[in-house]
Each structure stands twice: as structure tokens, then as C-alpha cells.
mmCIF file of C-alpha atoms and ligand atoms in Angstrom:
data_model
loop_
_atom_site.group_PDB
_atom_site.id
_atom_site.type_symbol
_atom_site.label_atom_id
_atom_site.label_comp_id
_atom_site.label_asym_id
_atom_site.label_seq_id
_atom_site.Cartn_x
_atom_site.Cartn_y
_atom_site.Cartn_z
ATOM 1 C CA UNK A 1 58.104 -154.363 116.676
ATOM 2 C CA UNK A 2 59.408 -154.825 120.146
ATOM 3 C CA UNK A 3 62.784 -154.746 122.103
ATOM 4 C CA UNK A 4 63.705 -158.343 122.369
ATOM 5 C CA UNK A 5 67.287 -158.069 124.100
ATOM 6 C CA UNK A 6 69.686 -155.436 125.184
ATOM 7 C CA UNK A 7 73.527 -156.100 125.166
ATOM 8 C CA UNK A 8 75.975 -153.971 127.165
ATOM 9 C CA UNK A 9 79.479 -153.823 126.193
ATOM 10 C CA UNK A 10 82.423 -152.402 128.130
ATOM 11 C CA UNK A 11 85.285 -151.128 126.342
ATOM 12 C CA UNK A 12 88.628 -150.352 127.933
ATOM 13 C CA UNK A 13 92.045 -149.298 126.210
ATOM 14 C CA UNK A 14 95.112 -148.430 128.144
ATOM 15 C CA UNK A 15 96.732 -145.373 126.584
ATOM 16 C CA UNK A 16 100.242 -145.833 125.327
ATOM 17 C CA UNK A 17 101.109 -142.105 126.449
ATOM 18 C CA UNK A 18 98.887 -141.216 129.434
ATOM 19 C CA UNK A 19 98.010 -137.392 129.349
ATOM 20 C CA UNK A 20 96.729 -134.875 131.731
ATOM 21 C CA UNK A 21 93.847 -132.330 131.667
ATOM 22 C CA UNK A 22 93.582 -129.956 134.840
ATOM 23 C CA UNK A 23 92.036 -132.358 137.023
ATOM 24 C CA UNK A 24 93.924 -135.747 136.626
ATOM 25 C CA UNK A 25 96.154 -138.020 134.385
ATOM 26 C CA UNK A 26 94.254 -139.899 131.951
ATOM 27 C CA UNK A 27 95.564 -143.534 131.546
ATOM 28 C CA UNK A 28 92.803 -145.392 129.759
ATOM 29 C CA UNK A 29 89.961 -144.511 127.382
ATOM 30 C CA UNK A 30 86.712 -146.443 128.180
ATOM 31 C CA UNK A 31 83.290 -146.634 127.233
ATOM 32 C CA UNK A 32 79.904 -148.252 127.810
ATOM 33 C CA UNK A 33 78.325 -149.311 124.654
ATOM 34 C CA UNK A 34 74.672 -150.689 124.390
ATOM 35 C CA UNK A 35 72.957 -152.728 121.706
ATOM 36 C CA UNK A 36 69.262 -152.915 121.621
ATOM 37 C CA UNK A 37 68.068 -155.792 119.454
ATOM 38 C CA UNK A 38 64.525 -155.942 118.282
ATOM 39 C CA UNK A 39 62.429 -159.024 117.574
ATOM 40 C CA UNK A 40 62.852 -158.510 113.948
ATOM 41 C CA UNK A 41 66.565 -158.772 114.351
ATOM 42 C CA UNK A 42 67.413 -154.914 113.821
ATOM 43 C CA UNK A 43 70.088 -153.624 116.101
ATOM 44 C CA UNK A 44 70.430 -150.061 117.615
ATOM 45 C CA UNK A 45 73.571 -148.591 119.029
ATOM 46 C CA UNK A 46 74.128 -146.212 122.024
ATOM 47 C CA UNK A 47 76.566 -144.886 124.181
ATOM 48 C CA UNK A 48 77.110 -143.692 127.929
ATOM 49 C CA UNK A 49 80.174 -141.426 128.156
ATOM 50 C CA UNK A 50 82.900 -142.327 130.359
ATOM 51 C CA UNK A 51 83.474 -138.679 131.622
ATOM 52 C CA UNK A 52 87.027 -137.957 132.810
ATOM 53 C CA UNK A 53 88.112 -141.253 134.697
ATOM 54 C CA UNK A 54 84.587 -142.564 135.190
ATOM 55 C CA UNK A 55 84.788 -146.289 135.027
ATOM 56 C CA UNK A 56 82.396 -147.783 132.387
ATOM 57 C CA UNK A 57 80.943 -150.375 134.693
ATOM 58 C CA UNK A 58 78.852 -147.658 136.755
ATOM 59 C CA UNK A 59 76.683 -146.872 133.737
ATOM 60 C CA UNK A 60 76.783 -150.554 132.543
ATOM 61 C CA UNK A 61 75.275 -151.844 135.947
ATOM 62 C CA UNK A 62 72.623 -149.300 135.761
ATOM 63 C CA UNK A 63 71.680 -150.327 132.159
ATOM 64 C CA UNK A 64 71.840 -154.072 133.141
ATOM 65 C CA UNK A 65 70.162 -154.226 136.356
ATOM 66 C CA UNK A 66 67.769 -151.367 136.208
ATOM 67 C CA UNK A 67 67.014 -150.056 132.799
ATOM 68 C CA UNK A 68 66.921 -153.258 130.680
ATOM 69 C CA UNK A 69 64.114 -154.854 132.666
ATOM 70 C CA UNK A 70 61.923 -151.590 131.806
ATOM 71 C CA UNK A 71 62.801 -151.597 128.269
ATOM 72 C CA UNK A 72 62.468 -155.198 127.118
ATOM 73 C CA UNK A 73 59.098 -155.718 125.352
ATOM 74 C CA UNK A 74 58.676 -152.030 124.629
ATOM 75 C CA UNK A 75 58.200 -150.638 121.185
ATOM 76 C CA UNK A 76 61.318 -148.911 120.132
ATOM 77 C CA UNK A 77 59.638 -146.008 118.376
ATOM 78 C CA UNK A 78 58.280 -144.728 121.758
ATOM 79 C CA UNK A 79 61.305 -142.926 122.828
ATOM 80 C CA UNK A 80 59.551 -140.267 124.812
ATOM 81 C CA UNK A 81 57.582 -142.548 126.828
ATOM 82 C CA UNK A 82 60.594 -144.855 127.554
ATOM 83 C CA UNK A 83 62.788 -141.865 128.357
ATOM 84 C CA UNK A 84 60.260 -140.631 130.941
ATOM 85 C CA UNK A 85 59.813 -143.974 132.533
ATOM 86 C CA UNK A 86 63.536 -144.373 132.813
ATOM 87 C CA UNK A 87 64.054 -141.139 134.428
ATOM 88 C CA UNK A 88 61.256 -141.137 136.832
ATOM 89 C CA UNK A 89 62.103 -144.840 137.814
ATOM 90 C CA UNK A 90 65.551 -143.753 138.768
ATOM 91 C CA UNK A 91 64.851 -140.197 140.047
ATOM 92 C CA UNK A 92 65.625 -140.860 143.811
ATOM 93 C CA UNK A 93 69.152 -141.888 143.066
ATOM 94 C CA UNK A 94 69.799 -140.685 139.664
ATOM 95 C CA UNK A 95 69.109 -137.097 138.159
ATOM 96 C CA UNK A 96 72.690 -136.801 137.191
ATOM 97 C CA UNK A 97 75.943 -138.379 136.372
ATOM 98 C CA UNK A 98 76.370 -142.028 135.275
ATOM 99 C CA UNK A 99 72.583 -142.923 135.650
ATOM 100 C CA UNK A 100 71.670 -140.198 133.309
ATOM 101 C CA UNK A 101 74.707 -141.630 130.935
ATOM 102 C CA UNK A 102 72.858 -145.016 131.232
ATOM 103 C CA UNK A 103 69.635 -143.547 129.959
ATOM 104 C CA UNK A 104 71.447 -141.624 127.449
ATOM 105 C CA UNK A 105 72.844 -144.782 125.794
ATOM 106 C CA UNK A 106 69.405 -146.524 125.828
ATOM 107 C CA UNK A 107 67.806 -143.286 124.318
ATOM 108 C CA UNK A 108 70.532 -143.034 121.495
ATOM 109 C CA UNK A 109 70.118 -146.847 120.717
ATOM 110 C CA UNK A 110 66.259 -146.328 120.527
ATOM 111 C CA UNK A 111 66.834 -143.302 118.047
ATOM 112 C CA UNK A 112 69.200 -145.324 116.070
ATOM 113 C CA UNK A 113 66.363 -148.202 115.888
ATOM 114 C CA UNK A 114 63.719 -145.521 115.221
ATOM 115 C CA UNK A 115 65.812 -144.309 111.999
ATOM 116 C CA UNK A 116 66.333 -147.822 110.776
ATOM 117 C CA UNK A 117 62.707 -148.775 111.327
ATOM 118 C CA UNK A 118 61.575 -145.524 109.340
ATOM 119 C CA UNK A 119 64.548 -145.515 107.026
ATOM 120 C CA UNK A 120 65.753 -142.157 107.863
ATOM 121 C CA UNK A 121 68.621 -140.614 109.193
ATOM 122 C CA UNK A 122 68.098 -139.529 112.857
ATOM 123 C CA UNK A 123 68.516 -135.674 111.893
ATOM 124 C CA UNK A 124 65.620 -135.872 109.606
ATOM 125 C CA UNK A 125 63.532 -137.282 112.655
ATOM 126 C CA UNK A 126 64.537 -134.429 114.879
ATOM 127 C CA UNK A 127 63.241 -131.980 112.263
ATOM 128 C CA UNK A 128 65.784 -131.735 109.499
ATOM 129 C CA UNK A 129 69.131 -130.296 109.079
ATOM 130 C CA UNK A 130 70.089 -126.533 109.641
ATOM 131 C CA UNK A 131 73.476 -127.294 108.155
ATOM 132 C CA UNK A 132 74.935 -130.057 106.390
ATOM 133 C CA UNK A 133 78.547 -129.413 106.828
ATOM 134 C CA UNK A 134 79.721 -128.345 110.132
ATOM 135 C CA UNK A 135 83.109 -126.615 110.947
ATOM 136 C CA UNK A 136 85.266 -128.834 113.288
ATOM 137 C CA UNK A 137 87.399 -127.650 116.061
ATOM 138 C CA UNK A 138 90.499 -129.423 117.256
ATOM 139 C CA UNK A 139 90.429 -130.412 121.002
ATOM 140 C CA UNK A 140 93.590 -131.566 122.218
ATOM 141 C CA UNK A 141 96.496 -129.837 123.983
ATOM 142 C CA UNK A 142 96.748 -132.255 126.780
ATOM 143 C CA UNK A 143 99.808 -132.269 128.779
ATOM 144 C CA UNK A 144 102.432 -135.090 128.895
ATOM 145 C CA UNK A 145 104.609 -133.402 131.678
ATOM 146 C CA UNK A 146 102.351 -130.962 133.333
ATOM 147 C CA UNK A 147 103.668 -127.346 133.372
ATOM 148 C CA UNK A 148 106.211 -125.862 131.186
ATOM 149 C CA UNK A 149 105.138 -127.323 127.797
ATOM 150 C CA UNK A 150 104.544 -124.509 125.688
ATOM 151 C CA UNK A 151 106.842 -124.969 122.895
ATOM 152 C CA UNK A 152 105.206 -128.609 122.517
ATOM 153 C CA UNK A 153 101.773 -127.252 122.710
ATOM 154 C CA UNK A 154 102.503 -124.694 120.177
ATOM 155 C CA UNK A 155 103.798 -127.342 117.743
ATOM 156 C CA UNK A 156 100.737 -129.160 118.176
ATOM 157 C CA UNK A 157 98.745 -126.058 117.233
ATOM 158 C CA UNK A 158 100.793 -125.718 114.171
ATOM 159 C CA UNK A 159 99.942 -129.147 113.224
ATOM 160 C CA UNK A 160 96.287 -128.745 113.664
ATOM 161 C CA UNK A 161 96.571 -125.689 111.474
ATOM 162 C CA UNK A 162 98.403 -127.783 108.820
ATOM 163 C CA UNK A 163 95.665 -130.265 109.014
ATOM 164 C CA UNK A 164 93.256 -127.743 107.970
ATOM 165 C CA UNK A 165 91.648 -126.752 111.498
ATOM 166 C CA UNK A 166 90.823 -123.093 111.822
ATOM 167 C CA UNK A 167 89.359 -123.453 115.167
ATOM 168 C CA UNK A 168 91.059 -125.057 118.238
ATOM 169 C CA UNK A 169 90.414 -125.364 121.963
ATOM 170 C CA UNK A 170 93.363 -125.438 124.319
ATOM 171 C CA UNK A 171 93.246 -127.175 127.654
ATOM 172 C CA UNK A 172 94.388 -124.828 130.314
ATOM 173 C CA UNK A 173 93.942 -124.641 134.239
ATOM 174 C CA UNK A 174 97.654 -125.549 134.796
ATOM 175 C CA UNK A 175 98.276 -122.318 136.571
ATOM 176 C CA UNK A 176 97.471 -118.890 135.442
ATOM 177 C CA UNK A 177 101.088 -117.958 134.513
ATOM 178 C CA UNK A 178 101.803 -121.176 132.777
ATOM 179 C CA UNK A 179 98.275 -120.892 130.869
ATOM 180 C CA UNK A 180 99.069 -117.411 129.641
ATOM 181 C CA UNK A 181 102.518 -118.446 128.400
ATOM 182 C CA UNK A 182 100.863 -121.408 126.541
ATOM 183 C CA UNK A 183 98.390 -119.101 124.653
ATOM 184 C CA UNK A 184 101.179 -116.600 123.864
ATOM 185 C CA UNK A 185 103.114 -119.299 122.236
ATOM 186 C CA UNK A 186 100.314 -120.937 120.244
ATOM 187 C CA UNK A 187 99.215 -117.468 119.052
ATOM 188 C CA UNK A 188 102.587 -116.647 117.973
ATOM 189 C CA UNK A 189 102.725 -120.180 116.184
ATOM 190 C CA UNK A 190 99.395 -120.102 114.438
ATOM 191 C CA UNK A 191 98.881 -116.274 113.983
ATOM 192 C CA UNK A 192 95.558 -114.578 114.137
ATOM 193 C CA UNK A 193 93.751 -116.640 111.462
ATOM 194 C CA UNK A 194 93.149 -119.379 114.075
ATOM 195 C CA UNK A 195 90.175 -118.719 116.368
ATOM 196 C CA UNK A 196 90.962 -120.216 119.906
ATOM 197 C CA UNK A 197 88.819 -121.456 122.699
ATOM 198 C CA UNK A 198 90.163 -122.319 126.206
ATOM 199 C CA UNK A 199 88.985 -124.888 128.644
ATOM 200 C CA UNK A 200 90.129 -125.060 132.354
ATOM 201 C CA UNK A 201 87.752 -128.069 133.427
ATOM 202 C CA UNK A 202 86.711 -126.037 136.269
ATOM 203 C CA UNK A 203 90.076 -125.814 137.762
ATOM 204 C CA UNK A 204 89.896 -122.269 139.119
ATOM 205 C CA UNK A 205 88.038 -120.060 141.766
ATOM 206 C CA UNK A 206 86.143 -117.079 140.705
ATOM 207 C CA UNK A 207 88.832 -114.777 141.087
ATOM 208 C CA UNK A 208 91.469 -116.941 139.209
ATOM 209 C CA UNK A 209 89.068 -117.469 136.450
ATOM 210 C CA UNK A 210 88.545 -113.437 136.166
ATOM 211 C CA UNK A 211 92.250 -113.012 136.264
ATOM 212 C CA UNK A 212 92.872 -115.430 133.580
ATOM 213 C CA UNK A 213 89.892 -114.233 131.396
ATOM 214 C CA UNK A 214 91.245 -110.756 131.685
ATOM 215 C CA UNK A 215 94.651 -111.756 130.522
ATOM 216 C CA UNK A 216 93.352 -113.145 127.612
ATOM 217 C CA UNK A 217 90.734 -110.635 126.433
ATOM 218 C CA UNK A 218 92.597 -109.684 123.510
ATOM 219 C CA UNK A 219 92.833 -113.070 122.201
ATOM 220 C CA UNK A 220 89.224 -112.693 120.871
ATOM 221 C CA UNK A 221 88.418 -116.194 122.147
ATOM 222 C CA UNK A 222 84.992 -117.789 121.084
ATOM 223 C CA UNK A 223 84.563 -118.940 124.524
ATOM 224 C CA UNK A 224 86.219 -119.764 128.017
ATOM 225 C CA UNK A 225 84.820 -123.204 128.978
ATOM 226 C CA UNK A 226 84.143 -124.384 132.395
ATOM 227 C CA UNK A 227 85.802 -121.503 134.252
ATOM 228 C CA UNK A 228 84.574 -122.663 137.829
ATOM 229 C CA UNK A 229 82.987 -125.711 139.545
ATOM 230 C CA UNK A 230 79.900 -126.689 137.704
ATOM 231 C CA UNK A 231 77.777 -126.580 141.082
ATOM 232 C CA UNK A 232 78.513 -122.858 141.203
ATOM 233 C CA UNK A 233 75.974 -121.009 139.120
ATOM 234 C CA UNK A 234 76.607 -117.722 140.772
ATOM 235 C CA UNK A 235 80.189 -118.071 140.360
ATOM 236 C CA UNK A 236 79.587 -118.482 136.682
ATOM 237 C CA UNK A 237 77.490 -115.428 136.618
ATOM 238 C CA UNK A 238 80.275 -113.451 138.584
ATOM 239 C CA UNK A 239 82.897 -114.490 135.887
ATOM 240 C CA UNK A 240 80.653 -113.715 132.950
ATOM 241 C CA UNK A 241 79.818 -110.144 134.225
ATOM 242 C CA UNK A 242 83.410 -109.282 134.772
ATOM 243 C CA UNK A 243 85.383 -110.430 131.942
ATOM 244 C CA UNK A 244 84.954 -109.604 128.040
ATOM 245 C CA UNK A 245 85.029 -113.262 126.862
ATOM 246 C CA UNK A 246 81.929 -115.517 126.200
ATOM 247 C CA UNK A 247 81.375 -118.200 128.719
ATOM 248 C CA UNK A 248 80.741 -121.773 128.077
ATOM 249 C CA UNK A 249 79.702 -124.941 130.171
ATOM 250 C CA UNK A 250 77.378 -128.016 130.682
ATOM 251 C CA UNK A 251 79.372 -130.879 130.074
ATOM 252 C CA UNK A 252 78.939 -131.673 133.646
ATOM 253 C CA UNK A 253 75.124 -130.861 133.457
ATOM 254 C CA UNK A 254 72.058 -133.144 132.808
ATOM 255 C CA UNK A 255 68.838 -133.351 131.491
ATOM 256 C CA UNK A 256 66.329 -130.309 130.915
ATOM 257 C CA UNK A 257 66.121 -130.052 134.764
ATOM 258 C CA UNK A 258 69.646 -129.404 135.356
ATOM 259 C CA UNK A 259 70.075 -126.988 132.163
ATOM 260 C CA UNK A 260 67.034 -125.064 133.204
ATOM 261 C CA UNK A 261 68.857 -123.703 136.188
ATOM 262 C CA UNK A 262 71.985 -123.012 134.143
ATOM 263 C CA UNK A 263 70.007 -121.234 131.281
ATOM 264 C CA UNK A 264 67.582 -119.407 133.186
ATOM 265 C CA UNK A 265 70.340 -117.808 135.382
ATOM 266 C CA UNK A 266 71.836 -116.840 132.092
ATOM 267 C CA UNK A 267 75.229 -118.213 133.551
ATOM 268 C CA UNK A 268 76.574 -119.243 130.125
ATOM 269 C CA UNK A 269 76.715 -117.910 126.526
ATOM 270 C CA UNK A 270 77.275 -121.394 125.005
ATOM 271 C CA UNK A 271 75.370 -124.406 126.689
ATOM 272 C CA UNK A 272 77.291 -127.627 126.061
ATOM 273 C CA UNK A 273 75.415 -130.874 126.780
ATOM 274 C CA UNK A 274 77.166 -134.090 125.876
ATOM 275 C CA UNK A 275 74.562 -136.343 124.296
ATOM 276 C CA UNK A 276 76.074 -139.419 125.806
ATOM 277 C CA UNK A 277 75.536 -138.373 129.202
ATOM 278 C CA UNK A 278 73.136 -135.236 129.477
ATOM 279 C CA UNK A 279 70.181 -137.532 128.472
ATOM 280 C CA UNK A 280 70.434 -138.686 124.716
ATOM 281 C CA UNK A 281 68.358 -137.137 121.831
ATOM 282 C CA UNK A 282 65.203 -136.942 123.888
ATOM 283 C CA UNK A 283 66.799 -134.768 126.840
ATOM 284 C CA UNK A 284 69.067 -132.853 124.419
ATOM 285 C CA UNK A 285 66.139 -131.538 122.020
ATOM 286 C CA UNK A 286 64.511 -130.474 125.258
ATOM 287 C CA UNK A 287 67.591 -128.649 126.330
ATOM 288 C CA UNK A 288 67.971 -126.853 123.072
ATOM 289 C CA UNK A 289 64.485 -125.659 123.306
ATOM 290 C CA UNK A 290 65.208 -124.135 126.754
ATOM 291 C CA UNK A 291 68.331 -122.680 125.386
ATOM 292 C CA UNK A 292 66.559 -121.116 122.482
ATOM 293 C CA UNK A 293 64.025 -119.331 124.485
ATOM 294 C CA UNK A 294 66.872 -117.690 126.484
ATOM 295 C CA UNK A 295 68.760 -116.670 123.346
ATOM 296 C CA UNK A 296 71.784 -119.151 124.374
ATOM 297 C CA UNK A 297 73.329 -121.220 121.729
ATOM 298 C CA UNK A 298 73.635 -124.794 122.224
ATOM 299 C CA UNK A 299 77.077 -126.052 121.350
ATOM 300 C CA UNK A 300 77.333 -129.823 122.178
ATOM 301 C CA UNK A 301 80.467 -131.393 123.975
ATOM 302 C CA UNK A 302 81.748 -134.462 122.224
ATOM 303 C CA UNK A 303 84.262 -136.843 123.907
ATOM 304 C CA UNK A 304 82.763 -140.216 122.979
ATOM 305 C CA UNK A 305 83.370 -143.242 120.578
ATOM 306 C CA UNK A 306 82.126 -143.383 116.794
ATOM 307 C CA UNK A 307 78.653 -143.838 118.335
ATOM 308 C CA UNK A 308 78.932 -140.621 120.401
ATOM 309 C CA UNK A 309 80.429 -138.660 117.344
ATOM 310 C CA UNK A 310 77.688 -139.488 114.958
ATOM 311 C CA UNK A 311 74.948 -138.978 117.536
ATOM 312 C CA UNK A 312 76.337 -135.609 118.289
ATOM 313 C CA UNK A 313 76.591 -134.607 114.897
ATOM 314 C CA UNK A 314 73.054 -135.533 114.215
ATOM 315 C CA UNK A 315 71.856 -133.616 117.071
ATOM 316 C CA UNK A 316 74.331 -130.647 116.371
ATOM 317 C CA UNK A 317 72.664 -130.157 112.735
ATOM 318 C CA UNK A 318 69.327 -130.091 114.187
ATOM 319 C CA UNK A 319 69.930 -127.173 116.578
ATOM 320 C CA UNK A 320 68.646 -123.845 115.419
ATOM 321 C CA UNK A 321 70.686 -120.578 115.865
ATOM 322 C CA UNK A 322 69.718 -118.957 119.005
ATOM 323 C CA UNK A 323 70.351 -115.616 117.610
ATOM 324 C CA UNK A 324 69.857 -115.631 113.866
ATOM 325 C CA UNK A 325 71.335 -113.123 111.330
ATOM 326 C CA UNK A 326 72.565 -113.294 107.997
ATOM 327 C CA UNK A 327 76.340 -113.575 109.357
ATOM 328 C CA UNK A 328 75.572 -115.561 112.551
ATOM 329 C CA UNK A 329 78.238 -117.855 113.963
ATOM 330 C CA UNK A 330 77.218 -121.402 113.658
ATOM 331 C CA UNK A 331 77.678 -124.041 116.144
ATOM 332 C CA UNK A 332 81.002 -126.031 115.747
ATOM 333 C CA UNK A 333 81.827 -129.680 116.121
ATOM 334 C CA UNK A 334 84.117 -130.913 118.835
ATOM 335 C CA UNK A 335 86.868 -132.947 117.134
ATOM 336 C CA UNK A 336 88.671 -134.845 119.891
ATOM 337 C CA UNK A 337 92.346 -135.371 118.358
ATOM 338 C CA UNK A 338 93.598 -137.198 121.507
ATOM 339 C CA UNK A 339 94.344 -141.069 121.516
ATOM 340 C CA UNK A 340 91.120 -142.967 121.493
ATOM 341 C CA UNK A 341 90.893 -146.380 119.437
ATOM 342 C CA UNK A 342 87.204 -146.705 119.809
ATOM 343 C CA UNK A 343 86.501 -143.448 117.874
ATOM 344 C CA UNK A 344 88.547 -144.622 114.863
ATOM 345 C CA UNK A 345 88.115 -148.295 114.935
ATOM 346 C CA UNK A 346 84.648 -149.084 116.435
ATOM 347 C CA UNK A 347 82.894 -148.253 113.169
ATOM 348 C CA UNK A 348 83.849 -148.997 109.492
ATOM 349 C CA UNK A 349 82.647 -145.720 108.456
ATOM 350 C CA UNK A 350 83.943 -143.163 111.257
ATOM 351 C CA UNK A 351 83.589 -139.522 110.825
ATOM 352 C CA UNK A 352 86.820 -137.956 109.633
ATOM 353 C CA UNK A 353 87.358 -134.241 109.031
ATOM 354 C CA UNK A 354 88.203 -132.761 105.629
ATOM 355 C CA UNK A 355 90.156 -129.536 105.910
ATOM 356 C CA UNK A 356 88.477 -128.844 109.464
ATOM 357 C CA UNK A 357 85.090 -129.588 108.414
ATOM 358 C CA UNK A 358 82.660 -132.741 108.877
ATOM 359 C CA UNK A 359 79.501 -133.916 106.960
ATOM 360 C CA UNK A 360 76.564 -135.020 108.519
ATOM 361 C CA UNK A 361 76.280 -138.846 108.333
ATOM 362 C CA UNK A 362 73.879 -140.229 105.680
ATOM 363 C CA UNK A 363 72.310 -143.554 106.072
ATOM 364 C CA UNK A 364 69.357 -144.644 108.358
ATOM 365 C CA UNK A 365 69.483 -143.972 111.960
ATOM 366 C CA UNK A 366 72.978 -142.876 113.159
ATOM 367 C CA UNK A 367 74.368 -143.587 109.923
ATOM 368 C CA UNK A 368 77.078 -145.960 111.552
ATOM 369 C CA UNK A 369 78.223 -149.384 110.491
ATOM 370 C CA UNK A 370 79.641 -151.019 113.686
ATOM 371 C CA UNK A 371 82.752 -152.928 113.078
ATOM 372 C CA UNK A 372 81.764 -156.096 115.122
ATOM 373 C CA UNK A 373 85.104 -157.941 114.935
ATOM 374 C CA UNK A 374 86.795 -154.904 116.496
ATOM 375 C CA UNK A 375 83.912 -154.746 119.064
ATOM 376 C CA UNK A 376 84.246 -158.525 119.900
ATOM 377 C CA UNK A 377 87.835 -158.341 120.253
ATOM 378 C CA UNK A 378 87.956 -155.261 122.303
ATOM 379 C CA UNK A 379 84.969 -155.471 124.787
ATOM 380 C CA UNK A 380 83.524 -157.692 127.412
ATOM 381 C CA UNK A 381 79.697 -158.091 127.842
ATOM 382 C CA UNK A 382 78.638 -156.897 131.109
ATOM 383 C CA UNK A 383 76.409 -159.200 133.036
HETATM 384 MG MG1 MG B 401 85.481 -129.273 128.464
#
């Protein structure tokens, strides 16, 4: 079997209500979707993440102009070989960011095809499932005004709790005092049963991150995500060494090469590659191996469409515990609760949580049935 065609779809949707994370106002959700078609008519699907406000055309151009000519005619089962060629061919201008996002999309689509050809779900091809059900955490708590929204955010927390979520990640980074007030209000609203995490999206300096972490030490947070800029591994270490809160990071890191530095330096307690931008299944398996030998748990970042969600869940379930014990903490699934039509409508069978838990998809490959009518109506083909 050979790759006969590759189609790149651009999806963009303006948000009815713009929202902010610590860095910017988000006004649209977008994604780069790739369909790889074989000479026998099978289709595999992949996604390149539009991180932050990244425009989807960057990854789309990389796929269409650079990767497509490399992959056409190849055997879709040769995922490792194709990944290696894509990475080294783009190395002088790639290595991180949107180019690796483009490689991720192709890799995920090839793994989807591999599953369909071998009639197996991807998680089986990765070595099997460590967990069939995964506890989900609610990601949300974006701002609609900026500061001074503790009441509304506490209400949001109560809604997540009413929907069955026992784990939630709160977006902070809006000023330390505002952050602390928000956390106090949320804790009051949901009580001690809910386990909280915080994410400042690298808003703070080392000293500010330490100040916030210390102020929240009695919250028993599972993790403090992206406390400082991703380039500053020493800064991560300083924060980690000076607060009694586990540190998470990695959504802005890429491939085994990038994660090697983060993991070897033990800058994080949780490594968070996003499969749609860190290099797809091929790279994420390597990242998980490096993390495991350093005793660091991988807990993927998820912010994509239905394709990204399914891919993440297959990967997540194949990740071993870095520190195994009878009552060890299992990795958890990031469940984006913000507005994103491509998460809910792109597939006929999107992942939905049940009382705060998600089940690993069955079915060959990603186990996803793309809604082609929705895709055709809401995308343009990039050429
Ligand atoms: Mg994050």
C-alpha cells in the first residue's frame, strides 16, 4: 500500500465570546487537519495544533509545500522512517514550533492508517493499554473581562463539579493578588473534594512564580503548570526547588531532542507534550521513554479538535507509570471545556466525559468517524 494523496484542510471559527488566557485574547479557534489517502482508498486523519493564536496556514504550508512531496508514494506503515526523513529534511529551519506541528499531523494520520490497515486501535499498536478509563480534568476558567472575575470563576468551578469533574485546572497569570483571590473563591465554592491545578502560561518571573506557589502551598495542588518562560530551564529548576508544589511543563516543547533537556535537568515533575505539536505518536513515544528513565510522569497537554483528543487518549493510555506503586496517581486527561466547534462537531463520535471520566476509543486507528459534511462546510483546502 502506498500514500496516493495528502489533503490539508484549514479550519477557522470566530468565537461568539472572546476569552483571555494570561498572554492574549483568543478570538477564534482554528486547526490544520490533514487527510492521507492510500492507493487503496483508505483515509488517515491527523492534526497540527494551532497553539495560542497560531494561524493554521503556517503548518498547512509546511505540509503542502515541504512534507507532502516527501511522503507521497511511501508505505504508510513506515512511520518511524517517514518521521526521521521529515525531521531531518526540515532540521535547519524546523526543530520546534509549527514545523513540528506539521510533522505531527502527518505522523498521526499515518498511525491512523496503520491502525486501519492492521485493523487495530492505535493504543494496541503502541503496546497496549495501561488504563481503559481515564479520569478527566476540566480545563477552563478563561477570562471574559481580565481581572476581578473571581465570582464568575467560582461559579464555573461549581458547574464543573456538578458535571462530575473532581479535577480542575485554573488559568491564572492575571496578577498574583488576583490569582490568589480567584483560588480562594474557587476553593470555597467546591470544597476540598476537588483537586486543583493551576496554569499561568509562563506569565511570571522566577520570583513571582515562587511567590504565587508559596501562597498556594496549602491548596494541595496536583501541579503548577508553565510557571516561567519555556526557554528558561534553570528558572524552572529554581521554582521547583523553592516551592512545595509539583511543577508541570512541556506544551511549548518539541520532540525527544527538546524534551531531553527539560527532563535531564529535572525541571518538571510532569512532562506535558501535546501530540499534535510535539511530533505525533512517533516522537511522543520517545519522549515517554526518556521521561520514564528519569522517573518523571508524562501527562499530555490536549487543546485540539476531535482528532487531537482521540490521538491524545490513545497515547495517554499507553504511557507507563513513571513511579509505580499500588496506589500511584494515574495520568489524567485534559478536557477542554471552552468553546470549540471542531472538538464537538468534527467527528460523529467525539469523546465525551461521563461523570468526569473518559473511555479509550475502540475501533481501528484513532477510532474516529469524521463528519465529512461538517468538514466540507467549515474548512478550506490549502493549496
Ligand atoms: Mg497549559
